[in-house]
Coordinates of C-alpha atoms and ligand atoms in Angstrom, one line a residue:
Chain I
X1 CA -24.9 -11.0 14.9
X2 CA -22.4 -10.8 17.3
X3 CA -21.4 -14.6 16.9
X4 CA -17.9 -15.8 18.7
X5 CA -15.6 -17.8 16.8
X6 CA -13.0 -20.5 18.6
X7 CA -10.1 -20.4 16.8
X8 CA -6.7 -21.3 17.2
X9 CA -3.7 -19.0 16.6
X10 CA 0.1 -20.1 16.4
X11 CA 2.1 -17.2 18.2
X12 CA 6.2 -17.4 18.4
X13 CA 5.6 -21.3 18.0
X14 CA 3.3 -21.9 20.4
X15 CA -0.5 -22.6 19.9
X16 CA -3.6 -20.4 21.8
X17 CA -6.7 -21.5 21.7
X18 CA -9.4 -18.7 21.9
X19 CA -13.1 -17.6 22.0
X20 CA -13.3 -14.0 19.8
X21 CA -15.5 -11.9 18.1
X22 CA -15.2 -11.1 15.2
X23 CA -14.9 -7.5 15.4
X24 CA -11.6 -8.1 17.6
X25 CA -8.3 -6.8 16.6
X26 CA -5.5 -9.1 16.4
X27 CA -3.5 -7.0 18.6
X28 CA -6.3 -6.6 20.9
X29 CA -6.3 -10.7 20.9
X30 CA -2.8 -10.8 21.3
X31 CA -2.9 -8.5 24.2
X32 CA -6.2 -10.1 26.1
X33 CA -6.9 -13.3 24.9
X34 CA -2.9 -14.8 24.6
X35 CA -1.4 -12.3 27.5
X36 CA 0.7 -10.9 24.8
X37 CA 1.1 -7.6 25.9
X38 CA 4.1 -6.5 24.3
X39 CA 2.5 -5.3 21.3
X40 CA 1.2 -2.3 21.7
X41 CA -1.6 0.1 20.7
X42 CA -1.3 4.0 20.1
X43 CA -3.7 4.9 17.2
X44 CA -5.5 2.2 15.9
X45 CA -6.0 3.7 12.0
X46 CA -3.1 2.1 11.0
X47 CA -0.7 5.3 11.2
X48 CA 1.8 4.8 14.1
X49 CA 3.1 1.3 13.7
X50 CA 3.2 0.7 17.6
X51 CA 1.3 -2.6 17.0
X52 CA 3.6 -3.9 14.1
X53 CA 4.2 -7.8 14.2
X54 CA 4.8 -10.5 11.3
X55 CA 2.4 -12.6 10.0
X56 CA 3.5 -15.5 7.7
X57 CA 6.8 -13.4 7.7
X58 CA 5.2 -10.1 6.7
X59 CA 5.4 -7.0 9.0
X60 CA 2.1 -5.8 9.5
X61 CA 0.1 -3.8 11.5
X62 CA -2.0 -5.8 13.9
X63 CA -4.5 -3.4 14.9
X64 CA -6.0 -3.5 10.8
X65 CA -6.4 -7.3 10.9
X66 CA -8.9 -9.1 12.5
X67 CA -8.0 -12.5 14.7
X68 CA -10.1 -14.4 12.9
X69 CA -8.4 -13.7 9.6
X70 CA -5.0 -15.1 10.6
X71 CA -6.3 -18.8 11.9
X72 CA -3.2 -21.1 10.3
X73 CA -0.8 -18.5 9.7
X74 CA 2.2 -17.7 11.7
X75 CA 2.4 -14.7 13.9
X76 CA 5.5 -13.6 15.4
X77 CA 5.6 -10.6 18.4
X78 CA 8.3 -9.2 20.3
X79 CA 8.2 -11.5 22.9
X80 CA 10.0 -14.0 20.6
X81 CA 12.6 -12.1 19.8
X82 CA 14.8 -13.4 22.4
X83 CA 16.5 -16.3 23.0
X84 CA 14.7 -18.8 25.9
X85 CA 17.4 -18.4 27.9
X86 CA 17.1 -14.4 27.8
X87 CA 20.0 -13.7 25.5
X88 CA 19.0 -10.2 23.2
X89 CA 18.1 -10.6 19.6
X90 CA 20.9 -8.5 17.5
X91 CA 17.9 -6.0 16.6
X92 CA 17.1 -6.0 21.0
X93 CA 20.9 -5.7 21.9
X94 CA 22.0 -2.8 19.4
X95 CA 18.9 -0.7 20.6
X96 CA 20.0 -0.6 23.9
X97 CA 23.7 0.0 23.2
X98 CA 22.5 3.0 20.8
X99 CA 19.8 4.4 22.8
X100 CA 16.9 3.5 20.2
X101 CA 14.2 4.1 22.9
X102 CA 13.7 6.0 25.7
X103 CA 10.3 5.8 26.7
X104 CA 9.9 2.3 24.5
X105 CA 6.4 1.8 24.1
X106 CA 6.7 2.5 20.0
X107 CA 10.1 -0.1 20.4
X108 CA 8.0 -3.1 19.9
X109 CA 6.3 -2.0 17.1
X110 CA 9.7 -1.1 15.3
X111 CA 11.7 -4.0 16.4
X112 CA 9.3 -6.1 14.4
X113 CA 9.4 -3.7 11.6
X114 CA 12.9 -4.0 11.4
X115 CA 12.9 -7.8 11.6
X116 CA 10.1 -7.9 8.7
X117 CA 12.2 -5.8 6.2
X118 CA 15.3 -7.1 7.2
X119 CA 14.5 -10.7 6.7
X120 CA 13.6 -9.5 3.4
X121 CA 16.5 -7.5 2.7
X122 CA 19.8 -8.4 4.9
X123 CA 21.7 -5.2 3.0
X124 CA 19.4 -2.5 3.0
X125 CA 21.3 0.6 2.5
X126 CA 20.8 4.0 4.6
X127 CA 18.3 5.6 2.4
X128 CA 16.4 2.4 2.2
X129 CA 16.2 2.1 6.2
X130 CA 15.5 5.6 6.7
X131 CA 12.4 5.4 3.9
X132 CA 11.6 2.0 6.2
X133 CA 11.7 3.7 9.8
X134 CA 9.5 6.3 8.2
X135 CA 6.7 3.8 8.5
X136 CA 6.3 4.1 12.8
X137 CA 6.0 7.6 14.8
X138 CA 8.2 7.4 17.8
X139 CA 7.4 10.8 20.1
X140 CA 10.8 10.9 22.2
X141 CA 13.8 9.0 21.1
X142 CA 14.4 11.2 17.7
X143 CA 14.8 8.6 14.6
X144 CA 18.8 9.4 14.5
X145 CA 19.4 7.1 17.2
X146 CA 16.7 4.1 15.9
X147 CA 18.5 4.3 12.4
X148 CA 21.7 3.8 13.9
X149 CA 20.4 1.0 16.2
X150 CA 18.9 -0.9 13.4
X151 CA 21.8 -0.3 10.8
X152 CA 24.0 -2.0 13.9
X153 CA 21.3 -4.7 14.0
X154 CA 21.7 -5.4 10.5
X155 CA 25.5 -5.8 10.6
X156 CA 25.1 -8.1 13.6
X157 CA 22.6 -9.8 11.6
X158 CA 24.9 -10.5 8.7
X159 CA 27.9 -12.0 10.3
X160 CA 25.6 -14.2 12.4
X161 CA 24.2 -15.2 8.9
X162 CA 27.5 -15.5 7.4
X163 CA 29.9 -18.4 8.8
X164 CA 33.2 -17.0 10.3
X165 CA 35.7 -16.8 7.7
X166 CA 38.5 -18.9 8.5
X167 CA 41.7 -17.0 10.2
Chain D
X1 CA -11.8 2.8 18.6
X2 CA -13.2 -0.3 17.8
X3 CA -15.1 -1.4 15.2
X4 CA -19.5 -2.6 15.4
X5 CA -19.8 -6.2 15.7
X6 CA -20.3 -7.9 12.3
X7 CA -20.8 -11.5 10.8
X8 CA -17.8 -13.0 9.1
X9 CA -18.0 -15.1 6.2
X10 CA -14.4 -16.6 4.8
X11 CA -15.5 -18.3 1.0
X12 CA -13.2 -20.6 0.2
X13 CA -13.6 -19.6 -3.7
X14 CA -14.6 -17.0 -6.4
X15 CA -17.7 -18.7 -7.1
X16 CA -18.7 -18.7 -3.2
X17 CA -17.3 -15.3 -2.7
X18 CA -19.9 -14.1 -5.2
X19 CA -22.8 -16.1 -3.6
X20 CA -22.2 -14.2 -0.7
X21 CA -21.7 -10.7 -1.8
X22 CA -25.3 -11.2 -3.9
X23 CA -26.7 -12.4 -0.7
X24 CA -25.4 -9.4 1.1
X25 CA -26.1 -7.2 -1.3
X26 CA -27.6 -4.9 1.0
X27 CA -24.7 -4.6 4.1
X28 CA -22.4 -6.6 3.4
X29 CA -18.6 -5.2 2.8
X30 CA -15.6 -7.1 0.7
X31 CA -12.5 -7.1 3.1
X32 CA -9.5 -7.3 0.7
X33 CA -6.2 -5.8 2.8
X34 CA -8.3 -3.9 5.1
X35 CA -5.9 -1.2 5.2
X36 CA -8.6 1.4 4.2
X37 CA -11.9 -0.7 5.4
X38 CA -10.6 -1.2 8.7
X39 CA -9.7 2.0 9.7
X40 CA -12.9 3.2 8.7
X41 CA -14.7 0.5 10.5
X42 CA -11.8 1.0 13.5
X43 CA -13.6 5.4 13.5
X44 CA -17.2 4.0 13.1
X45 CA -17.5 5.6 9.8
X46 CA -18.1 2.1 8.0
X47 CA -20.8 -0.5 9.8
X48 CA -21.2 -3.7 7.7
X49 CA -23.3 -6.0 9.1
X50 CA -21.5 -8.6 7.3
X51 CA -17.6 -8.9 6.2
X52 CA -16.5 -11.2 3.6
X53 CA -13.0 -11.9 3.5
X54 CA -11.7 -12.5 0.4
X55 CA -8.3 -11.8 1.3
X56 CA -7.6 -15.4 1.3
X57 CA -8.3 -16.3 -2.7
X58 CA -4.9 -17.2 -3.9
X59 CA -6.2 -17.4 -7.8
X60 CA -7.3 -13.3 -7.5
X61 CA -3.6 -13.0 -6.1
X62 CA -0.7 -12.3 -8.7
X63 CA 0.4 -10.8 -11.8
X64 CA 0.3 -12.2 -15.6
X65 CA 2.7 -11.2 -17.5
X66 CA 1.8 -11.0 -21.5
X67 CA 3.5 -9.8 -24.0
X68 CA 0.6 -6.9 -25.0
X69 CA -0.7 -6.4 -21.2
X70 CA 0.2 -7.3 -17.8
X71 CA -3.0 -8.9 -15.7
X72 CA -3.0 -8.1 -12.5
X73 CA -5.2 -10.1 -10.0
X74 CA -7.2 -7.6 -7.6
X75 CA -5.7 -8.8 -3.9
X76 CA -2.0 -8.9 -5.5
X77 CA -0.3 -7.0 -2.9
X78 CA 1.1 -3.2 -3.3
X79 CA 4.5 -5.1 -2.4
X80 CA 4.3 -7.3 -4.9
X81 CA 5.0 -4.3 -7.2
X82 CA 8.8 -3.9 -5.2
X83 CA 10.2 -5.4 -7.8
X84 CA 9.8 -5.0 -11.7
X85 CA 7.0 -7.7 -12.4
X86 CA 7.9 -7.7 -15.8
X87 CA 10.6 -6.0 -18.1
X88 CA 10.0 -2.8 -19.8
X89 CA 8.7 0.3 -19.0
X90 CA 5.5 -0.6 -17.4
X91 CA 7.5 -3.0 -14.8
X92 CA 9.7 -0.4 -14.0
X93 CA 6.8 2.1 -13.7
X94 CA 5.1 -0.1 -11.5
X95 CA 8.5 0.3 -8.8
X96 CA 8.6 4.0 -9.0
X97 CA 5.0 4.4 -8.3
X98 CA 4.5 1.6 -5.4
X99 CA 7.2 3.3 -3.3
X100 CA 5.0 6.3 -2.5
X101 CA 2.0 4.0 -1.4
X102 CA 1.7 4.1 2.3
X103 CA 4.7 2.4 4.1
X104 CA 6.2 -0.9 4.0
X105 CA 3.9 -2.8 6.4
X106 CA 0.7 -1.6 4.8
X107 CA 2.0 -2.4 1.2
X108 CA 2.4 -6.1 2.2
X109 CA -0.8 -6.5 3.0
X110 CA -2.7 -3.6 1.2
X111 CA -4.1 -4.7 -2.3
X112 CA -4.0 -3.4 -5.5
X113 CA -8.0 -3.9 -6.7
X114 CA -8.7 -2.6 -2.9
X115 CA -7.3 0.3 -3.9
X116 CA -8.9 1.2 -7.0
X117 CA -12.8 0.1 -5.3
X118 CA -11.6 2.9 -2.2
X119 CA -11.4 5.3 -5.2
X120 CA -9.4 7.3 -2.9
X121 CA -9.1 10.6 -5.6
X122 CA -4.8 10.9 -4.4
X123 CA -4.5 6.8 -4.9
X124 CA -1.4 6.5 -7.0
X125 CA -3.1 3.5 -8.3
X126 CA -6.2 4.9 -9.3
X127 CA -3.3 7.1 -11.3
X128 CA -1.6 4.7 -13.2
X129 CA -5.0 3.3 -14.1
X130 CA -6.6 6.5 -15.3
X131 CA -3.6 7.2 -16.9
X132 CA -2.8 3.9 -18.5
X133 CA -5.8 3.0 -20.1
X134 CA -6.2 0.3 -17.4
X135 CA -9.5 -2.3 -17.7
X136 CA -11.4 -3.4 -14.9
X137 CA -12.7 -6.7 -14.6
X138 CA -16.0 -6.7 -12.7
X139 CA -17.7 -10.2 -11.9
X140 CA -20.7 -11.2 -10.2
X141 CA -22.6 -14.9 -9.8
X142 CA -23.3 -15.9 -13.5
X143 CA -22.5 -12.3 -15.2
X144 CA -18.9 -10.4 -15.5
X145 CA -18.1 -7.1 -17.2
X146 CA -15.4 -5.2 -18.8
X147 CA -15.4 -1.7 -17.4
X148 CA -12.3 1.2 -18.7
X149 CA -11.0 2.7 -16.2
X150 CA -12.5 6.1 -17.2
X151 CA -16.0 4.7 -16.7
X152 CA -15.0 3.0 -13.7
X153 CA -13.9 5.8 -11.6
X154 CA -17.2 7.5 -10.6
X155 CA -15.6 10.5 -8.4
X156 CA -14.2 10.9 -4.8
X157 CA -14.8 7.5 -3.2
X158 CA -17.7 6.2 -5.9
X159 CA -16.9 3.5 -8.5
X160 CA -19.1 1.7 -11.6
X161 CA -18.7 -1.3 -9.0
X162 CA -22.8 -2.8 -8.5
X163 CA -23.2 -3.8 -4.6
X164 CA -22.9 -8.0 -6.1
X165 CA -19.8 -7.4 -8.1
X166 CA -16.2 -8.1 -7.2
X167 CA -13.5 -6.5 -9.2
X168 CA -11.0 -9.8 -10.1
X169 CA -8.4 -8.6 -12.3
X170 CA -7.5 -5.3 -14.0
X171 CA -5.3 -5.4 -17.5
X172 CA -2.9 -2.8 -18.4
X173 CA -1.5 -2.4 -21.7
X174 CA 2.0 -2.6 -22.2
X175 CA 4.4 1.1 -23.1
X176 CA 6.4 0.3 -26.1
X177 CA 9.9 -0.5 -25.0
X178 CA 11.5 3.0 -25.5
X179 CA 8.9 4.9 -23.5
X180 CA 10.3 6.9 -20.9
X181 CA 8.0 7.1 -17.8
X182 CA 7.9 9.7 -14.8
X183 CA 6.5 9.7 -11.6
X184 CA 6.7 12.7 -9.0
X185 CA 4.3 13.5 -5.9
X186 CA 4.1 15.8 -3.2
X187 CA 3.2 14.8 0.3
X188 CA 4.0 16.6 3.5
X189 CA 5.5 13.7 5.7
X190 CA 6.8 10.3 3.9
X191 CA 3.6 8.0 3.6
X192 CA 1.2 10.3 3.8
X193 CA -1.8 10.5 0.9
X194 CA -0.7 13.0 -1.4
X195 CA -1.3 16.2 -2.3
X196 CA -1.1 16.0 -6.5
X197 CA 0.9 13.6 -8.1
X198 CA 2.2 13.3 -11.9
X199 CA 2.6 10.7 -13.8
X200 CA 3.9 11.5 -17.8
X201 CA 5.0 8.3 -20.4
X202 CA 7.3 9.8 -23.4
X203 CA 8.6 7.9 -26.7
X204 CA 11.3 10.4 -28.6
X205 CA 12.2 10.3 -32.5
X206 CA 15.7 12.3 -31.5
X207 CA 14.2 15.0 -29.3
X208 CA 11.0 15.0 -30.9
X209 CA 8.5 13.7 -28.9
X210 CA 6.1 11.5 -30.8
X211 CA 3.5 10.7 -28.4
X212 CA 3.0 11.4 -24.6
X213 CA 0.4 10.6 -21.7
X214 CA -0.6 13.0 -19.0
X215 CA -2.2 12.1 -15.7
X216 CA -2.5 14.1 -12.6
X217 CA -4.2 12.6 -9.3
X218 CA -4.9 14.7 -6.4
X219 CA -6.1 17.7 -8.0
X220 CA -9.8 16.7 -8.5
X221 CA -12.4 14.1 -7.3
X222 CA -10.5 11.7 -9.2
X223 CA -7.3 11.0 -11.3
X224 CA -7.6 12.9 -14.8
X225 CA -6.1 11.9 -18.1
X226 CA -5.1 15.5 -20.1
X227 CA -5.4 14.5 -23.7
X228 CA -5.5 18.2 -24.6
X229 CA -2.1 18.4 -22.7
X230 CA -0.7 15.0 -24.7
X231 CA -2.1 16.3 -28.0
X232 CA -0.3 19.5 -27.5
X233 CA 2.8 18.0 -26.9
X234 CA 3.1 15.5 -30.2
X235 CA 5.7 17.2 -32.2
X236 CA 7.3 19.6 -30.0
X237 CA 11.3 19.0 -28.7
X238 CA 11.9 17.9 -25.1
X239 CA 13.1 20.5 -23.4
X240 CA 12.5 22.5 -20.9
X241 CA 10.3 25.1 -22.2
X242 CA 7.8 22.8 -23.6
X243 CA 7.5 21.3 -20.2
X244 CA 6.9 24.6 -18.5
X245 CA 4.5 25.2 -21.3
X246 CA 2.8 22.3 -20.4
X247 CA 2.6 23.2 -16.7
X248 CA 0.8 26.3 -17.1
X249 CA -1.7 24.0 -19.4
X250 CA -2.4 22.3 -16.4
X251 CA -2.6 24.9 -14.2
X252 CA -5.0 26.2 -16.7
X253 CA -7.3 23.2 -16.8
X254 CA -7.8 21.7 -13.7
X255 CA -9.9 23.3 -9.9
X256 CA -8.5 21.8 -7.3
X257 CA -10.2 22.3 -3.7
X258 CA -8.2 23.2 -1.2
X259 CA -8.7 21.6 2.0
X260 CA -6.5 22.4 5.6
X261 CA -3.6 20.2 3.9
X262 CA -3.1 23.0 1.1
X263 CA -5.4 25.8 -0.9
X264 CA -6.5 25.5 -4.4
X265 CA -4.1 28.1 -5.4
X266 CA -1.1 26.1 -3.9
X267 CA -2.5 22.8 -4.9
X268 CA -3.1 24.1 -8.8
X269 CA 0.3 25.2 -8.9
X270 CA 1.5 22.0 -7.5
X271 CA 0.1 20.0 -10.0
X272 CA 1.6 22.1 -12.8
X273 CA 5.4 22.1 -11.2
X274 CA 4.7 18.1 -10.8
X275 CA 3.5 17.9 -14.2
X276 CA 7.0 19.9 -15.4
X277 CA 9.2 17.5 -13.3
X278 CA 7.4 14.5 -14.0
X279 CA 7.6 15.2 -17.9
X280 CA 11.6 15.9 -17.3
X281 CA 12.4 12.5 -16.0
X282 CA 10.7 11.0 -18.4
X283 CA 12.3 12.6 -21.0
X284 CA 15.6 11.6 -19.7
X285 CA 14.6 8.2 -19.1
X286 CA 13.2 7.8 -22.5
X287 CA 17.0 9.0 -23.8
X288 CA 18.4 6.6 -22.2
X289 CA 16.4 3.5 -23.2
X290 CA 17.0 5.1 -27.2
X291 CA 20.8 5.2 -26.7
X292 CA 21.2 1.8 -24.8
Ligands
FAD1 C1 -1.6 5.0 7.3 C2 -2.1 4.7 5.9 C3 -1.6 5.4 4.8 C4 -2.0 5.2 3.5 N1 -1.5 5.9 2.5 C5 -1.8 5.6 1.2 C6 -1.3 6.3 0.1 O1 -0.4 7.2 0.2 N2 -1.7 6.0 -1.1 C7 -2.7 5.1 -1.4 O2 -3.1 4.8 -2.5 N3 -3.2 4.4 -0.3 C8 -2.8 4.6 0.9 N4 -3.4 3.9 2.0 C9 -4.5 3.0 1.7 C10 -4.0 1.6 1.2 O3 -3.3 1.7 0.0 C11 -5.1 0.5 1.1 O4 -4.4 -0.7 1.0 C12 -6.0 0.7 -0.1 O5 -6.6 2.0 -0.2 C13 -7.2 -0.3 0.0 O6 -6.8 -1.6 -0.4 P1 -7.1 -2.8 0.6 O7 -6.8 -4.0 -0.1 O8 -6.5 -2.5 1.9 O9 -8.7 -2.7 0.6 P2 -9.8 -2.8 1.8 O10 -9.5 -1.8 2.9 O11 -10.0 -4.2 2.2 O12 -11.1 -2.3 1.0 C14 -11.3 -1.0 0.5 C15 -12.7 -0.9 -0.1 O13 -12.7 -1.6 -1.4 C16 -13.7 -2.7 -1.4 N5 -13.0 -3.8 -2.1 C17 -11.7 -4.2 -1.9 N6 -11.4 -5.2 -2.8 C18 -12.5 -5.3 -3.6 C19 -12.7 -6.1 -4.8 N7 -11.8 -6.9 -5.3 N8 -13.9 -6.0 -5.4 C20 -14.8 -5.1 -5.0 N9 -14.7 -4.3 -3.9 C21 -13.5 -4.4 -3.2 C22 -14.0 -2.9 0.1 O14 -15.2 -3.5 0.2 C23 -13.8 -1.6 0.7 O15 -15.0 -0.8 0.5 C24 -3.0 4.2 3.3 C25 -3.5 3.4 4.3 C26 -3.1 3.7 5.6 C27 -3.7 2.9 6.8
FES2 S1 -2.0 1.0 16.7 FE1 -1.8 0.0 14.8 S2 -0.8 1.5 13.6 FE2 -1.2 2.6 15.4
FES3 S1 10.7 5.8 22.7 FE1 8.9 6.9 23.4 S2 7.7 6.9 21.6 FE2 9.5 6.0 20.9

């Protein structure tokens, strides 16, 4: 019954190789197995978003997939968001500046979020990003200050999309 | 919080996936999105001994669009319904509907045949199929069935669905191109299962409406179709009294329970005022598609 699977997952580009059950999370793999901690876990039913990462591009709630669903697909966490050398993602550098987090352990879960559906949509308007934000519980920052920090990210987003127009 | 150890099996096609759920016919579970199977497995409620993930058969994944019904695989993706997947009324339908379905991460990965198998009795796709005459497609190794959707929906949480079928694709007929639709639901926090919901199609000859559907979800141990409520409104004007008229019909016919999310009073009254605003936007939709 309890049979363990090696598999290999691909996580922020690089490749883990580990022993799981079946019955393991993805987010618990990511957090044991790969040393992943980042991605967090506050309710595991799939309500608070805390565990959100991308897989194949999709934000996704990690703690409602299994590890050895996602062999071959690629799984992005918060601990790729930044540059190697340490340099902020837009998304990492505009919640600091606008105080999106205070305690932070729901920021992973909507950085990722915000990454997913941004990806997907580069001009989402206000009503759109507040129906989006709607999708994580944050218990201390207040969601006024995580729309403004991702509605920032998005216009940094943009013009690093866009080339500089010429002067 | 963590789910009972279980076997996985991964079939690599319909044919295998069937194998498998007539050899686990007993306690084995299809795992589609997981976004309803998981959590239940995550609370210890649900204890397969045996998943099988089908939530990797790409040819159960995707829409069809015809030109009498759209055909719409059973693990295509609540997302997938973002964006009109065809033209008309259904398509656009489709968009209003998907927006109140969870949030955005569970939509990419939720499915839309996961859905109607939960049978949750406030799905707003068990709605649409109630409501739209949908057909389920029910297949098992060497047999497959075509099962209407109001045969198919058992009550809260119980489908027609045999332990060795899988549901593969549901058809929904096409609304003729000047239908107006509505959709309106009531939850207390954004993504949140609802407490009643409305959907209404209308097609107008000037204000007269010429025929009408009527389904409310929420409000019982399933979504209901109200034919007495659609025959009753054939041949009166759009306007607002008939729609209040047609509210207290509803408020008339159905018993909800009331639960600690609402009482049966507040919930049968919710239904009806649903029913009145869902009936209003279709009718000014379905002016709009007559005068463009
Ligand atoms: C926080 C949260 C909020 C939610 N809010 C809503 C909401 O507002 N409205 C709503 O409708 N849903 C809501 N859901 C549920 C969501 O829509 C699920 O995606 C859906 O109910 C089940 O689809 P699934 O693909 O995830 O199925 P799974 O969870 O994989 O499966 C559900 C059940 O159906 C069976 N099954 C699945 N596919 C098939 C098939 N093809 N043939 C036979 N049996 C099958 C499974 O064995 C299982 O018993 C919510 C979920 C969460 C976690
Ligand atoms: S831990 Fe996954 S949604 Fe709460
Ligand atoms: S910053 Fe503390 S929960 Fe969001």
């Amino acid at each position: 019954m309890s049979d363990r699977h090696d598999i290999t997952l691909r996580v922020n580009g690089a490749t883990h190789h580990v022993n799981v059950e079946p019955r393991y999370s993805l987010a618990d793999t990511l957090r044991d197995a790969c040393g992943l901690t980042g991605t967090h876990l506050g309710c595991e039913h799939g309500v608070c978003g805390a565990c959100t990462v991308l897989i194949d591009g999709r934000a996704t709630r990690s703690c409602l997939v299994f590890a050895v669903q996602v062999e071959g697909s690629e799984i992005e966490t918060v601990e790729g968001l930044a540059e190697p050398d340490g340099t902020l993602h837009p998304l990492q550098q505009a919640f600091w500046e606008h105080h999106g987090l205070q305690c932070g352990f729901c920021t992973p879960g909507f950085l990722m979020l915000a990454l997913g559906a941004l990806r997907e949509n580069p001009d989402m308007d206000d009503e759109e990003l507040r129906d989006l934000i709607a999708s994580n519980l944050c218990r201390c920052t207040g969601y006024q200050n995580i729309l403004t920090a991702v509605r920032a990210a998005a216009d940094m987003m943009r013009a690093k999309a866009q080339p500089a127009p010429n002067p | 919080m963590k789910p009972a150890a279980f076997a996985y099996l991964k079939p690599e096609n319909l044919a295998e996936a069937l194998q498998f759920v007539a050899d686990n016919a007993d306690d084995g579970k299809l795992l589609a999105g997981g976004q309803s199977l998981v959590p239940a497995m995550n609370f210890r409620l649900a204890r397969p001994e045996t998943l099988i993930d089908i939530s990797g058969l790409e040819a159960l994944d995707g829409v069809n669009d015809r030109p009498e019904a759209l055909s719409i695989g059973a693990l295509t993706r609540h997302a997938t319904f973002h964006k009109p997947v065809s033209d008309g009324a259904l398509g656009r339908l489709l968009v209003k509907v998907v927006g109140h379905i969870a949030h955005y991460p569970i939509r990419q990965r939720g499915t839309f045949g996961g859905s109607l198998c939960h049978a949750d009795p406030a799905a707003e796709w068990c709605l649409v199929a109630t409501a739209l005459d949908a057909t389920m497609r029910l297949e098992s190794s060497g047999d497959a069935r075509d099962v209407p959707a109001e045969a198919f929906f058992r009550g809260s949480f119980t489908t027609a669905l045999e332990p060795n079928e899988i549901l593969t694709r549901i058809t929904i007929p096409k609304l003729p191109d000047a239908t107006g639709t509505g959709f309106v639901e009531f939850a207390r926090r954004k993504g949140d299962f609802a407490l009643a919901m409305a959907l209404t199609t209308l097609h107008l000859e000037g204000n007269t409406i010429r025929s009408a559907r009527v389904g409310l979800g929420g409000v019982a141990d399933r979504a209901l179709r109200m034919t007495e409520i659609e025959a009753a409104l054939v041949g009166k004007p759009a306007t607002p009294e008939t729609f209040v008229t047609a509210g207290q019909m509803a408020r008339d016919q159905i018993s909800p329970r009331g639960d600690i999310h609402g009482s049966a009073e507040y919930r049968r009254d919710l239904g009806g005022a649903l029913l009145e605003r869902a009936l209003a936007e279709a009718a000014e939709e379905a002016r709009g598609a007559v005068s463009t």
